[in-house]
Coordinates of C-alpha atoms in Angstrom, one line a residue:
Chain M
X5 CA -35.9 -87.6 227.3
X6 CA -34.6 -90.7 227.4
X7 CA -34.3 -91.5 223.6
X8 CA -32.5 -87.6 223.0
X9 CA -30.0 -88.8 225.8
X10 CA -29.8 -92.4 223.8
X11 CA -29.3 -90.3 220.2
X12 CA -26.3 -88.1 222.3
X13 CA -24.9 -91.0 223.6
X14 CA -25.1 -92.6 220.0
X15 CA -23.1 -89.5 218.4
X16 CA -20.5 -89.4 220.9
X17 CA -19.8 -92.5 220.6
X18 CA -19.4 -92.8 216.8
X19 CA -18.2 -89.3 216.4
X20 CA -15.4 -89.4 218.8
X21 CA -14.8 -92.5 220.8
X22 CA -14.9 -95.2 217.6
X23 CA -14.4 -92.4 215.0
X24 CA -14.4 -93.8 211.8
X25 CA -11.1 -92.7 210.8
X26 CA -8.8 -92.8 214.0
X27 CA -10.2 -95.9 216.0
X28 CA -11.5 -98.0 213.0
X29 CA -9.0 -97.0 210.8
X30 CA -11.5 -96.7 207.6
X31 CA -11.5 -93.9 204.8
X32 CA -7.7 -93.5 205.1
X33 CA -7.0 -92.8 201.7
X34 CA -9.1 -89.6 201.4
X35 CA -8.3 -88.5 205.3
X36 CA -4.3 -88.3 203.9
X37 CA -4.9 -87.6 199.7
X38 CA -7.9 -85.0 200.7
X39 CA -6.9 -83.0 203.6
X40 CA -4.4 -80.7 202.2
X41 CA -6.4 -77.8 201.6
X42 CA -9.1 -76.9 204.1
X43 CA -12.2 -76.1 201.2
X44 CA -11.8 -79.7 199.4
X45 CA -11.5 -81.4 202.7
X46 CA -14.7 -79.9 203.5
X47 CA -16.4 -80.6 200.6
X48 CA -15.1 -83.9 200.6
X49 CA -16.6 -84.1 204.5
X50 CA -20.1 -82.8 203.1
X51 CA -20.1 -85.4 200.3
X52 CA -19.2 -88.4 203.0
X53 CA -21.8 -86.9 205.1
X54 CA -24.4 -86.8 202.5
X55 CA -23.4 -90.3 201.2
X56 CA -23.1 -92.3 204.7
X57 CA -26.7 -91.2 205.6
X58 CA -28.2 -92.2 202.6
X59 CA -26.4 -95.6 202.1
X60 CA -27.2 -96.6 206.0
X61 CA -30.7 -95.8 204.9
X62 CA -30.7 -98.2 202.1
X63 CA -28.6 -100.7 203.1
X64 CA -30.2 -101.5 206.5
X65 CA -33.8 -101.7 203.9
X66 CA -32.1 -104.0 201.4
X67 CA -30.9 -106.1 204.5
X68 CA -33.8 -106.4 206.6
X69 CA -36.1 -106.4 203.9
X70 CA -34.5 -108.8 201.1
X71 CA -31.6 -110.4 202.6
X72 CA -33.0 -111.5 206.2
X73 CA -36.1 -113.2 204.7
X74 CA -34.5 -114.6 201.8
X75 CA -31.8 -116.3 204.3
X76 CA -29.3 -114.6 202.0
X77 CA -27.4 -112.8 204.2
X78 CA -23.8 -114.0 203.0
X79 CA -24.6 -111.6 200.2
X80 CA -24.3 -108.8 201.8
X81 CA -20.8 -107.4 201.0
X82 CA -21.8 -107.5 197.3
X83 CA -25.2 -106.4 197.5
X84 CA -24.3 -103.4 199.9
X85 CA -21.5 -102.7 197.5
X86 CA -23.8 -102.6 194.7
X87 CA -26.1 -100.4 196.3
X88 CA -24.1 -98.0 197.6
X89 CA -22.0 -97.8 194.0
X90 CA -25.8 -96.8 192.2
X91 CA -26.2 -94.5 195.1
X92 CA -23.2 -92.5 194.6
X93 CA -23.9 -92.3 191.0
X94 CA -27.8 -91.5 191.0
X95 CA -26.9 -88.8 194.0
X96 CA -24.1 -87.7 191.2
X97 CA -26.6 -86.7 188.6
X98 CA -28.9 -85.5 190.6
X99 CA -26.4 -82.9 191.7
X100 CA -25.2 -82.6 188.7
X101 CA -28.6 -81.2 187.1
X102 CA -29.9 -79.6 190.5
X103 CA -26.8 -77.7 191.6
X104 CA -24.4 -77.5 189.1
X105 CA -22.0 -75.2 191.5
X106 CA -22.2 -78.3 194.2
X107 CA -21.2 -80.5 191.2
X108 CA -18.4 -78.3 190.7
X109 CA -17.2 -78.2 194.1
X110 CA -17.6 -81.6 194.6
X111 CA -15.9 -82.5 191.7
X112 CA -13.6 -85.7 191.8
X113 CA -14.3 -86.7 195.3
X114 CA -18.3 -88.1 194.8
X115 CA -17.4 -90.3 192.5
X116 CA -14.3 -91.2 194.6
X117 CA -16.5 -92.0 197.6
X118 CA -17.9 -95.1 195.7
X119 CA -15.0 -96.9 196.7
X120 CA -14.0 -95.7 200.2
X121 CA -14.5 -98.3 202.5
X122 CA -16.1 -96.1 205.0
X123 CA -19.1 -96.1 203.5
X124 CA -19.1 -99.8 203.2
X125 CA -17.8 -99.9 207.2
X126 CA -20.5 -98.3 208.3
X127 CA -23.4 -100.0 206.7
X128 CA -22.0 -103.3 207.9
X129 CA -21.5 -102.1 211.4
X130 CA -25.3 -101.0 211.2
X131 CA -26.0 -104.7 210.9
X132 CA -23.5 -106.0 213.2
X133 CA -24.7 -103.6 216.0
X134 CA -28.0 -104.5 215.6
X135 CA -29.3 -101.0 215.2
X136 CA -32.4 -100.1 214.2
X137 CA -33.7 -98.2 210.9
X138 CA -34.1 -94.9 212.6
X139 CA -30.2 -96.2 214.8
X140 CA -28.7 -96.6 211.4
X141 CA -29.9 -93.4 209.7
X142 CA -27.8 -91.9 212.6
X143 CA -24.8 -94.1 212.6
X144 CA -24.4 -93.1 208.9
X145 CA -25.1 -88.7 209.8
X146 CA -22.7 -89.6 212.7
X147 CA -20.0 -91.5 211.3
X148 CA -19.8 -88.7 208.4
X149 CA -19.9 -86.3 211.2
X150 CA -17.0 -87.8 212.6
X151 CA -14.9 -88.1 209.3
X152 CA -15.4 -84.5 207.9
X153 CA -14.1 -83.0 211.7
X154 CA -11.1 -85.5 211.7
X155 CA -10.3 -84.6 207.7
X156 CA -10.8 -80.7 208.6
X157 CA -9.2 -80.8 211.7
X158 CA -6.2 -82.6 209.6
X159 CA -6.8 -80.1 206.5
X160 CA -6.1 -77.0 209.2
X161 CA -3.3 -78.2 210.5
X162 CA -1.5 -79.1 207.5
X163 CA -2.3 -75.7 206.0
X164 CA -0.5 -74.3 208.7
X165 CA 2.4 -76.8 208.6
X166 CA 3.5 -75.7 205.1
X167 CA 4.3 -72.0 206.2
X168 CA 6.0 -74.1 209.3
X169 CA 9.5 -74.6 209.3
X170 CA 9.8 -78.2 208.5
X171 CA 13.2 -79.9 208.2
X172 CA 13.7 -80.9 204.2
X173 CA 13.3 -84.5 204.3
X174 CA 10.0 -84.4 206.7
X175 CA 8.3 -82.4 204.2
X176 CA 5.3 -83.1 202.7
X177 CA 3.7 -86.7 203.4
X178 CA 6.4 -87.8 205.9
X179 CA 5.2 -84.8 208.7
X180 CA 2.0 -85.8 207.5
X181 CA 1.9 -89.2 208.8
X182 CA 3.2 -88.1 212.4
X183 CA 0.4 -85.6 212.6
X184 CA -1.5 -88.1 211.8
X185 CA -0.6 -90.3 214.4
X186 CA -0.4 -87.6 216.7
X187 CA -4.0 -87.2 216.0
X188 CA -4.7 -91.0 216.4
X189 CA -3.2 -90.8 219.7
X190 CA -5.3 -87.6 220.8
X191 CA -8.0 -89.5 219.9
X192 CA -7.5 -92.4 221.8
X193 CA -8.2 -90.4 225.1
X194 CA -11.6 -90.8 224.5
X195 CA -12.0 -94.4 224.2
X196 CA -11.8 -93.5 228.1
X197 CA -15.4 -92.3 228.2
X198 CA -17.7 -94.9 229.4
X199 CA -21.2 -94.6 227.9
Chain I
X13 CA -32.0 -123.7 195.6
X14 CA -30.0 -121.6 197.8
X15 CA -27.8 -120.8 194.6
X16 CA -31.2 -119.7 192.6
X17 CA -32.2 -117.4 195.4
X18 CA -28.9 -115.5 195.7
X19 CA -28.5 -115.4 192.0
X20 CA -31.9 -114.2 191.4
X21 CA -31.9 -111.7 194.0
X22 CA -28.5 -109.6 193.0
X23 CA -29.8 -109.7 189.7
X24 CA -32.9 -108.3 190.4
X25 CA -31.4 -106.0 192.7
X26 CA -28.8 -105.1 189.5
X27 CA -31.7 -105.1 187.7
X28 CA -33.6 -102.3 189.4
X29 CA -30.7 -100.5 190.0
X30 CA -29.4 -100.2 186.4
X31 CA -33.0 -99.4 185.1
X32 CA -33.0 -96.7 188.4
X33 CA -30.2 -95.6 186.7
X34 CA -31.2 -95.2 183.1
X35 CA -34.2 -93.7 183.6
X36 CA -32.3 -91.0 186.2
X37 CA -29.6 -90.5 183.4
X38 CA -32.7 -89.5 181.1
X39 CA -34.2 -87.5 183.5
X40 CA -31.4 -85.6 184.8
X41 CA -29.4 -85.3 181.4
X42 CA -27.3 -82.2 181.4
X43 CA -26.5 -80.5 178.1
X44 CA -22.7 -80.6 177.5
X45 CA -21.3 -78.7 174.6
X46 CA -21.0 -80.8 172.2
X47 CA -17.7 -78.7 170.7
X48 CA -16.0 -80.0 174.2
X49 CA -16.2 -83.5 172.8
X50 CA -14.9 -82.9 169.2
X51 CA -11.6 -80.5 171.0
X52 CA -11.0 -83.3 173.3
X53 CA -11.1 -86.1 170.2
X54 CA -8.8 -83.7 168.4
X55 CA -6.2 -82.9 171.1
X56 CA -3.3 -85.6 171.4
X57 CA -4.2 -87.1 174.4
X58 CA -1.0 -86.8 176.0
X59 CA -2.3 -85.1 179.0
X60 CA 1.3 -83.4 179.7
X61 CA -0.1 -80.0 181.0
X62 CA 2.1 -78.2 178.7
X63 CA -1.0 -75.8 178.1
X64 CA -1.7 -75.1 181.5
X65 CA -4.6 -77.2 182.0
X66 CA -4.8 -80.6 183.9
X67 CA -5.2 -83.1 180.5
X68 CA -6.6 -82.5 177.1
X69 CA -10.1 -82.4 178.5
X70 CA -9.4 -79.6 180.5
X71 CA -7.8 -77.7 178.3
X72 CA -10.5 -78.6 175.7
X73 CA -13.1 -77.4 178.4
X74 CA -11.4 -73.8 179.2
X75 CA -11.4 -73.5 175.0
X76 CA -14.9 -73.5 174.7
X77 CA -16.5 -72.3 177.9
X78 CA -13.6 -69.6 179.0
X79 CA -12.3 -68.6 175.4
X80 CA -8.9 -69.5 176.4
X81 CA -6.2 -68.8 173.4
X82 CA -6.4 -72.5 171.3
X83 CA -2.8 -72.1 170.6
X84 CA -1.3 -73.8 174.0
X85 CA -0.9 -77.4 173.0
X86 CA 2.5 -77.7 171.9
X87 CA 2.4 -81.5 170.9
X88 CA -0.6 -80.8 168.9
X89 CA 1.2 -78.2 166.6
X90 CA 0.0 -76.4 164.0
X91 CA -2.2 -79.5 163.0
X92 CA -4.3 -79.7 165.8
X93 CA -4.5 -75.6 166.0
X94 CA -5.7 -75.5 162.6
X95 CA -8.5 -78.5 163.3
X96 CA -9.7 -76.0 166.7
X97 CA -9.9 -72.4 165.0
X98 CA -12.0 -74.8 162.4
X99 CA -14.5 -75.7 165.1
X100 CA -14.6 -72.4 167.1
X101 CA -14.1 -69.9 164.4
X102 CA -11.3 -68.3 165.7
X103 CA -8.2 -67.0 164.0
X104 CA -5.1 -69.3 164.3
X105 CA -2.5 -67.4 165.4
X106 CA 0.5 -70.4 165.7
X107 CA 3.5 -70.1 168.1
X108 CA 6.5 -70.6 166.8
X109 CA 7.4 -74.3 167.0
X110 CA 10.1 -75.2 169.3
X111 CA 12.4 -77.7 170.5
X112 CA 14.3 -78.5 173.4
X113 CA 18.0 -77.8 173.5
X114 CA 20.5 -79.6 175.7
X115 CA 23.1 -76.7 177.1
X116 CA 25.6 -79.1 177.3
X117 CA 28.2 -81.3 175.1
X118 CA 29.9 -83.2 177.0
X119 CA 31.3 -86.2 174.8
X120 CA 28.9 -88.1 176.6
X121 CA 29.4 -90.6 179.2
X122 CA 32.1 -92.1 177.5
X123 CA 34.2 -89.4 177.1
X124 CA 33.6 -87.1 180.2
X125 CA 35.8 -86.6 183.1
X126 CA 34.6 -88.3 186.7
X127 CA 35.7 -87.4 190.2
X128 CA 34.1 -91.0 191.1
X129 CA 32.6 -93.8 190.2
X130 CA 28.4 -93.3 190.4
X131 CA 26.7 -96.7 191.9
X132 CA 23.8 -94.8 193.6
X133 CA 19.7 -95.0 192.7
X134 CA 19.9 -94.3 188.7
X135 CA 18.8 -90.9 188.6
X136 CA 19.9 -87.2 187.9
X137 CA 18.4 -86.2 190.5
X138 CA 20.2 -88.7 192.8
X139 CA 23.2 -88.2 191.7
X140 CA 23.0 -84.5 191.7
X141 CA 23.0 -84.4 195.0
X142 CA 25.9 -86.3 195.9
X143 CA 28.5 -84.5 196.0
X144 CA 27.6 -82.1 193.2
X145 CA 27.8 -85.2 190.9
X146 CA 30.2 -87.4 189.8
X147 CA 31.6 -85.6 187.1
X148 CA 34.4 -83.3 187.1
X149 CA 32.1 -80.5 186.0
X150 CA 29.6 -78.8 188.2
X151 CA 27.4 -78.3 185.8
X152 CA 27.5 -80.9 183.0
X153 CA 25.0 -83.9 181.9
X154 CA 25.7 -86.5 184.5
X155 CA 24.1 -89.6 182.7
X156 CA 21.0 -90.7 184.2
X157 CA 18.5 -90.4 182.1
X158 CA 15.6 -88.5 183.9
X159 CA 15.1 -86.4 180.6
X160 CA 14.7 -89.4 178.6
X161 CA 12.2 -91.2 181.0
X162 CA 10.6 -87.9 180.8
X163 CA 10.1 -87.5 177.8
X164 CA 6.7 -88.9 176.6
X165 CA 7.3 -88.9 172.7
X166 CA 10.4 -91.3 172.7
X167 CA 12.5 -88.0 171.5
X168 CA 15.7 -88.3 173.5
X169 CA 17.6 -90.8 172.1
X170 CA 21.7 -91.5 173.3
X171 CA 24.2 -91.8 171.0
X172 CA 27.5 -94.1 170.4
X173 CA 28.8 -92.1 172.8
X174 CA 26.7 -92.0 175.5
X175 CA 25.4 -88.3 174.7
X176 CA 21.9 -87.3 174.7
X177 CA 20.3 -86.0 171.5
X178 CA 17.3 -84.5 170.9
X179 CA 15.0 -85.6 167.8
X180 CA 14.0 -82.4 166.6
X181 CA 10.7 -84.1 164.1
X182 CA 9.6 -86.1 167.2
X183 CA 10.1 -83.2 170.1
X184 CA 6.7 -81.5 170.6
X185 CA 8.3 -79.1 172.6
X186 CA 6.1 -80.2 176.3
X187 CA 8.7 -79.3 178.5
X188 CA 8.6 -82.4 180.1
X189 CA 12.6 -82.9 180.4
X190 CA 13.0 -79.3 181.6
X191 CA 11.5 -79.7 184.4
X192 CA 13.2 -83.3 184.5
X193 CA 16.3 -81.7 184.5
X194 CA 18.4 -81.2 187.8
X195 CA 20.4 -78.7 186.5
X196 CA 18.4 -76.7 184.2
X197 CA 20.8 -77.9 181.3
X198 CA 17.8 -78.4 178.5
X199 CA 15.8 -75.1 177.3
X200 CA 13.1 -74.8 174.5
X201 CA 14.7 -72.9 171.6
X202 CA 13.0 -72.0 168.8
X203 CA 13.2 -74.5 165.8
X204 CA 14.5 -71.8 163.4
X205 CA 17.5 -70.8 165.4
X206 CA 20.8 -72.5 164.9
X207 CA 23.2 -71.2 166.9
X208 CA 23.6 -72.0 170.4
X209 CA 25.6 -72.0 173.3
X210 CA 25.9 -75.7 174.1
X211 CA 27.0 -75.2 177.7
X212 CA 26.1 -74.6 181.0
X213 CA 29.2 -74.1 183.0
X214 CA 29.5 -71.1 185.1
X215 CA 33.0 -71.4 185.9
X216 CA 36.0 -69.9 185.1
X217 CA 37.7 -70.7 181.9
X218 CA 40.6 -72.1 183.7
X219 CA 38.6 -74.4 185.6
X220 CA 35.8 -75.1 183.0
X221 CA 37.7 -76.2 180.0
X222 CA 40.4 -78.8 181.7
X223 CA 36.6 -80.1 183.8
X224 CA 34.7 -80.7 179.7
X225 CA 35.1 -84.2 178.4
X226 CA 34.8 -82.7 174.7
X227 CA 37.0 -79.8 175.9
X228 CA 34.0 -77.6 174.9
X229 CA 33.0 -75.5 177.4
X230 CA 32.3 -72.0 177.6
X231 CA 35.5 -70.2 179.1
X232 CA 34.0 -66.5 179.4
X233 CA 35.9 -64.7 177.5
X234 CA 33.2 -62.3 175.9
X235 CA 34.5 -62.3 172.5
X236 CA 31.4 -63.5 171.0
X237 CA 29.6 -61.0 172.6
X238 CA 31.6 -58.2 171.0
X239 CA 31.6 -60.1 167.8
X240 CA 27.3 -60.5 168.2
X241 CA 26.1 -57.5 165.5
X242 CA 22.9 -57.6 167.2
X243 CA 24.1 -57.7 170.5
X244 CA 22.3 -60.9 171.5
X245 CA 24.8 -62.1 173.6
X246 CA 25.3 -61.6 176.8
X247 CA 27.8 -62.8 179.4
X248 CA 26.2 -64.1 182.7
X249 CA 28.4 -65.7 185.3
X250 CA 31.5 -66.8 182.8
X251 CA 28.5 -67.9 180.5
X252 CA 27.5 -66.6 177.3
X253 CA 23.5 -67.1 176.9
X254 CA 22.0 -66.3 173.3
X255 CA 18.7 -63.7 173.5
X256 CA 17.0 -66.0 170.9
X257 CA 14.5 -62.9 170.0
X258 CA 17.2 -60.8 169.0
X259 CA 19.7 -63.8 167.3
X260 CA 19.7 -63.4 163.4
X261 CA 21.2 -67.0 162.6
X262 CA 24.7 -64.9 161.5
X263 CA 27.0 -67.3 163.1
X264 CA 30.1 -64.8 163.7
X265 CA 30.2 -65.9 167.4
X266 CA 30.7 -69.8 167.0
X267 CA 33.5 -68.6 164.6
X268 CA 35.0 -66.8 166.8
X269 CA 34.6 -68.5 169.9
X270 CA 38.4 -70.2 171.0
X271 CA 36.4 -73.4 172.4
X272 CA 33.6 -74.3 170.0
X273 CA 31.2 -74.1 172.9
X274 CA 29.0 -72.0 170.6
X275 CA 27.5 -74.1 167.8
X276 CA 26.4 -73.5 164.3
X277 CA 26.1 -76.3 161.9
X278 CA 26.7 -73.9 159.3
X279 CA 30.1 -73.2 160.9
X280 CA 32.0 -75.6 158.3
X281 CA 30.4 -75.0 155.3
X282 CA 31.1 -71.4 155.7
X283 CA 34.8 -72.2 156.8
X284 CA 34.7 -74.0 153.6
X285 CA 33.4 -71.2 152.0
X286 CA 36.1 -68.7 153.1
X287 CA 38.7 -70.8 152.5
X288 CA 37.6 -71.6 149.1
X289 CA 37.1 -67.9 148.5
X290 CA 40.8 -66.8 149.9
X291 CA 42.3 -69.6 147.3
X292 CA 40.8 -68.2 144.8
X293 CA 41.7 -64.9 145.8
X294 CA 45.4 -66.2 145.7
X295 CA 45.2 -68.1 142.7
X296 CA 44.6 -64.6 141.4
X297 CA 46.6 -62.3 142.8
X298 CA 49.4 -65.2 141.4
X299 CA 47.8 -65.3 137.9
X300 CA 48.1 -61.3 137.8
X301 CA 52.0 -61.3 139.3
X302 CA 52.6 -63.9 137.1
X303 CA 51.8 -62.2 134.0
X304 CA 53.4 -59.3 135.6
X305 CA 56.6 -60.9 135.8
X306 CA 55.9 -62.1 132.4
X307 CA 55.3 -58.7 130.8
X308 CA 58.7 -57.6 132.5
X309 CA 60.7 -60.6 131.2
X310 CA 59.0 -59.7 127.7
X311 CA 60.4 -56.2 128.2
X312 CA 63.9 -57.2 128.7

């Protein structure tokens, strides 16, 4: 009972009280270039999610398992980058031979996710916060979690802000950024919650 | 030692990874067709979107696995359609080439007319919108250039005077300066027609010619349009605009048109012509009076 409560305490706090794109400010370049129409924004959330698990996986291995006991662990910016760049490729053609409509869907945005800092973020954080292997599988599910509801959330709203009437110079990214903001500041309510 | 460690380790760990990675490419190789490739080589690589498609390998891409018509590149040309009906097998069927047309003659910057003087951010678009632009028409070129950073094949080019012209050989008809266009001025015509209305303004005569630096403009007066044989002319707004699928090349409007706002480079050759012809005609008729008034003088 006490570990389900630990996992739920574990989600809500990485899903909505230190969400990865509102309260740590990472993955900002997809969360504006990817949410303007709500099917890409999810895909782009399903790719994140996929890719964050995995790369938490590895990277907490590579780091307790080759860095820690070589005493190497000022290499771990380079190494985790390394690891999670031939992770996004290998997970690329696999998809690519497996599921071909995926691939398709996907399209642009897997290889994208090789360089969004998110998925860099959150396999430091694993190590700064100590987790452990089964803590950092979830902190990676989580902190995708987290990023695909903020990008959808922001996809739907900007959907509906182009049939809205929107003075002509705030349309577009200007209107954007404010709802942005506006969501920041939504979010902030939760750093409230005391878990 | 230290330095070994660290070094030996992200190689290793490149190692692995780029083996990984090899072996997975092997594994999971996925049959592309390889008439993609050679389309894409064969395209010009200038990824304008003038077909449609977002880049050459797109387009390329929708050839082979959609059956998309192979005659959409418009830089390409005929060259590059010929090399793709090769490699798919399918008829040719070319467009006619065409070229993009400025709809307006202004004299160029040196010679048009300005309400003020233009110190805003260089561009059309800019400058457009201040005041309906600094010239003294409403409709004209206003001299910033957005068509010629458009343009991707270096074929605008200005003249002494400040006008834009349009290299016909290097114009691959992309459509880029159209859409760079604030005021819709440029139009793709086809290559092989060469008359054309070489303005834009929509006002009245009275207020349109006095406004045109090169005292050019197109007053509305109609009588090409009962001149055009064809009746390929129409009048739309005080504007005369050419139906290029019905035009015949004739050239009767731009000689009658009061303002010269219709152009044919033909014009003064057949002028020429005419004139040359009614000499002749006169040098005739005086040869024949002559001898008539020779004949009488005989008589008396």
């Amino acid at each position: 009972m006490e570990l389900i409560g630990r996992i739920f305490a574990l989600a809500i706090a990485t899903i909505f009280v230190h969400n990865f794109v509102l309260a740590r400010f990472l993955g900002l370049c997809p969360y504006i270039g990817v949410s303007k129409k709500l099917d890409s924004a999810l895909g782009m959330g399903m790719a994140v999610i996929f890719v964050m698990t995995l790369a938490s996986t590895f990277t907490w291995l590579i780091q307790t398992f080759v860095l820690v006991p070589l005493g190497l662990e000022f290499l771990q910016t380079i190494a985790f980058i390394l690891t999670i760049a031939s992770l996004v490729q290998l997970v690329e053609m696999v998809i690519q031979k497996t599921a071909p409509a995926l691939y398709k869907a996907l399209g642009v945005y897997l290889p994208l996710i090789t360089t969004n800092c998110a998925v860099l973020g959150v396999a430091i954080l694993n190590i700064n916060e100590e987790l452990n292997f089964i803590g950092a599988i979830l902190n990676g599910l989580f902190a995708g979690l987290g990023f695909t509801l903020v990008l959808v959330l922001m996809a739907g709203i900007r959907e509906r802000l182009d049939k809205a009437e929107v003075p002509a110079s705030m349309k577009g990214m200007p209107i954007a950024m404010i709802v942005a903001g506006s969501m920041a500041l939504a979010f902030l309510g939760f750093s409230g919650l005391n878990i | 030692m230290i330095i070994v460690y660290s070094v030996a380790t992200l190689g290793i760990l490149g190692l692995i990874y780029g083996l990984g990675l090899a072996y997975a490419s092997r594994k999971f190789h996925v049959e592309v067709d390889p008439k993609i490739e050679k389309i894409t080589e064969i395209l010009p690589q200038a990824n304008c979107g003038a077909c449609g498609y977002p880049g050459c390998s797109a387009y390329a891409e929708a050839i082979v696995n959609n059956g998309v018509d192979i005659n959409k590149c418009a830089p390409g040309g005929s060259a590059v359609l010929g090399q793709i009906s090769k490699i798919m097998g399918v008829e040719a069927t070319a467009t006619e080439r065409k070229v993009a047309l400025i709809h307006c003659q202004s004299g160029g910057s040196n010679n048009t007319f300005f309400r003020y003087k233009y110190e805003g951010i260089p561009t059309c678009k800019a400058a457009v919108q201040l005041s309906n632009g600094p010239n003294l028409c409403n409709y004209g070129c206003v001299f910033q250039n957005d068509c010629l950073e458009a343009c991707n094949f270096d074929a605008i080019h200005l003249d002494e005077n400040g006008m834009r012209i349009i290299d016909k050989e290097k114009c691959t008809s992309c459509g880029a300066c159209v859409k760079a266009c604030p005021r819709d001025l440029i139009e793709l015509v086809p290559v092989k027609k060469r008359v054309h209305v070489l303005c834009s303004s929509q006002d009245k005569g009275a207020v349109a010619r006095p406004a045109c630096g090169n005292k050019t403009a197109c007053i509305g007066c109609g009588l090409c349009v009962k001149k055009c044989p064809v009746d390929a002319i129409t009048l739309n707004n005080n504007l005369a605009v050419i139906n290029y699928e019905k035009c015949i090349n004739c050239g009767q409007c731009a000689d009658v048109c009061p303002t010269a706002a219709i152009f044919d480079p033909l014009k003064e050759v057949r002028a020429k012509k005419k004139a040359e012809a009614k000499a002749k005609a006169e040098a005739a008729k005086k040869k024949v009076e002559a001898a008539k008034q020779k004949a009488a003088e005989d008589k008396e």
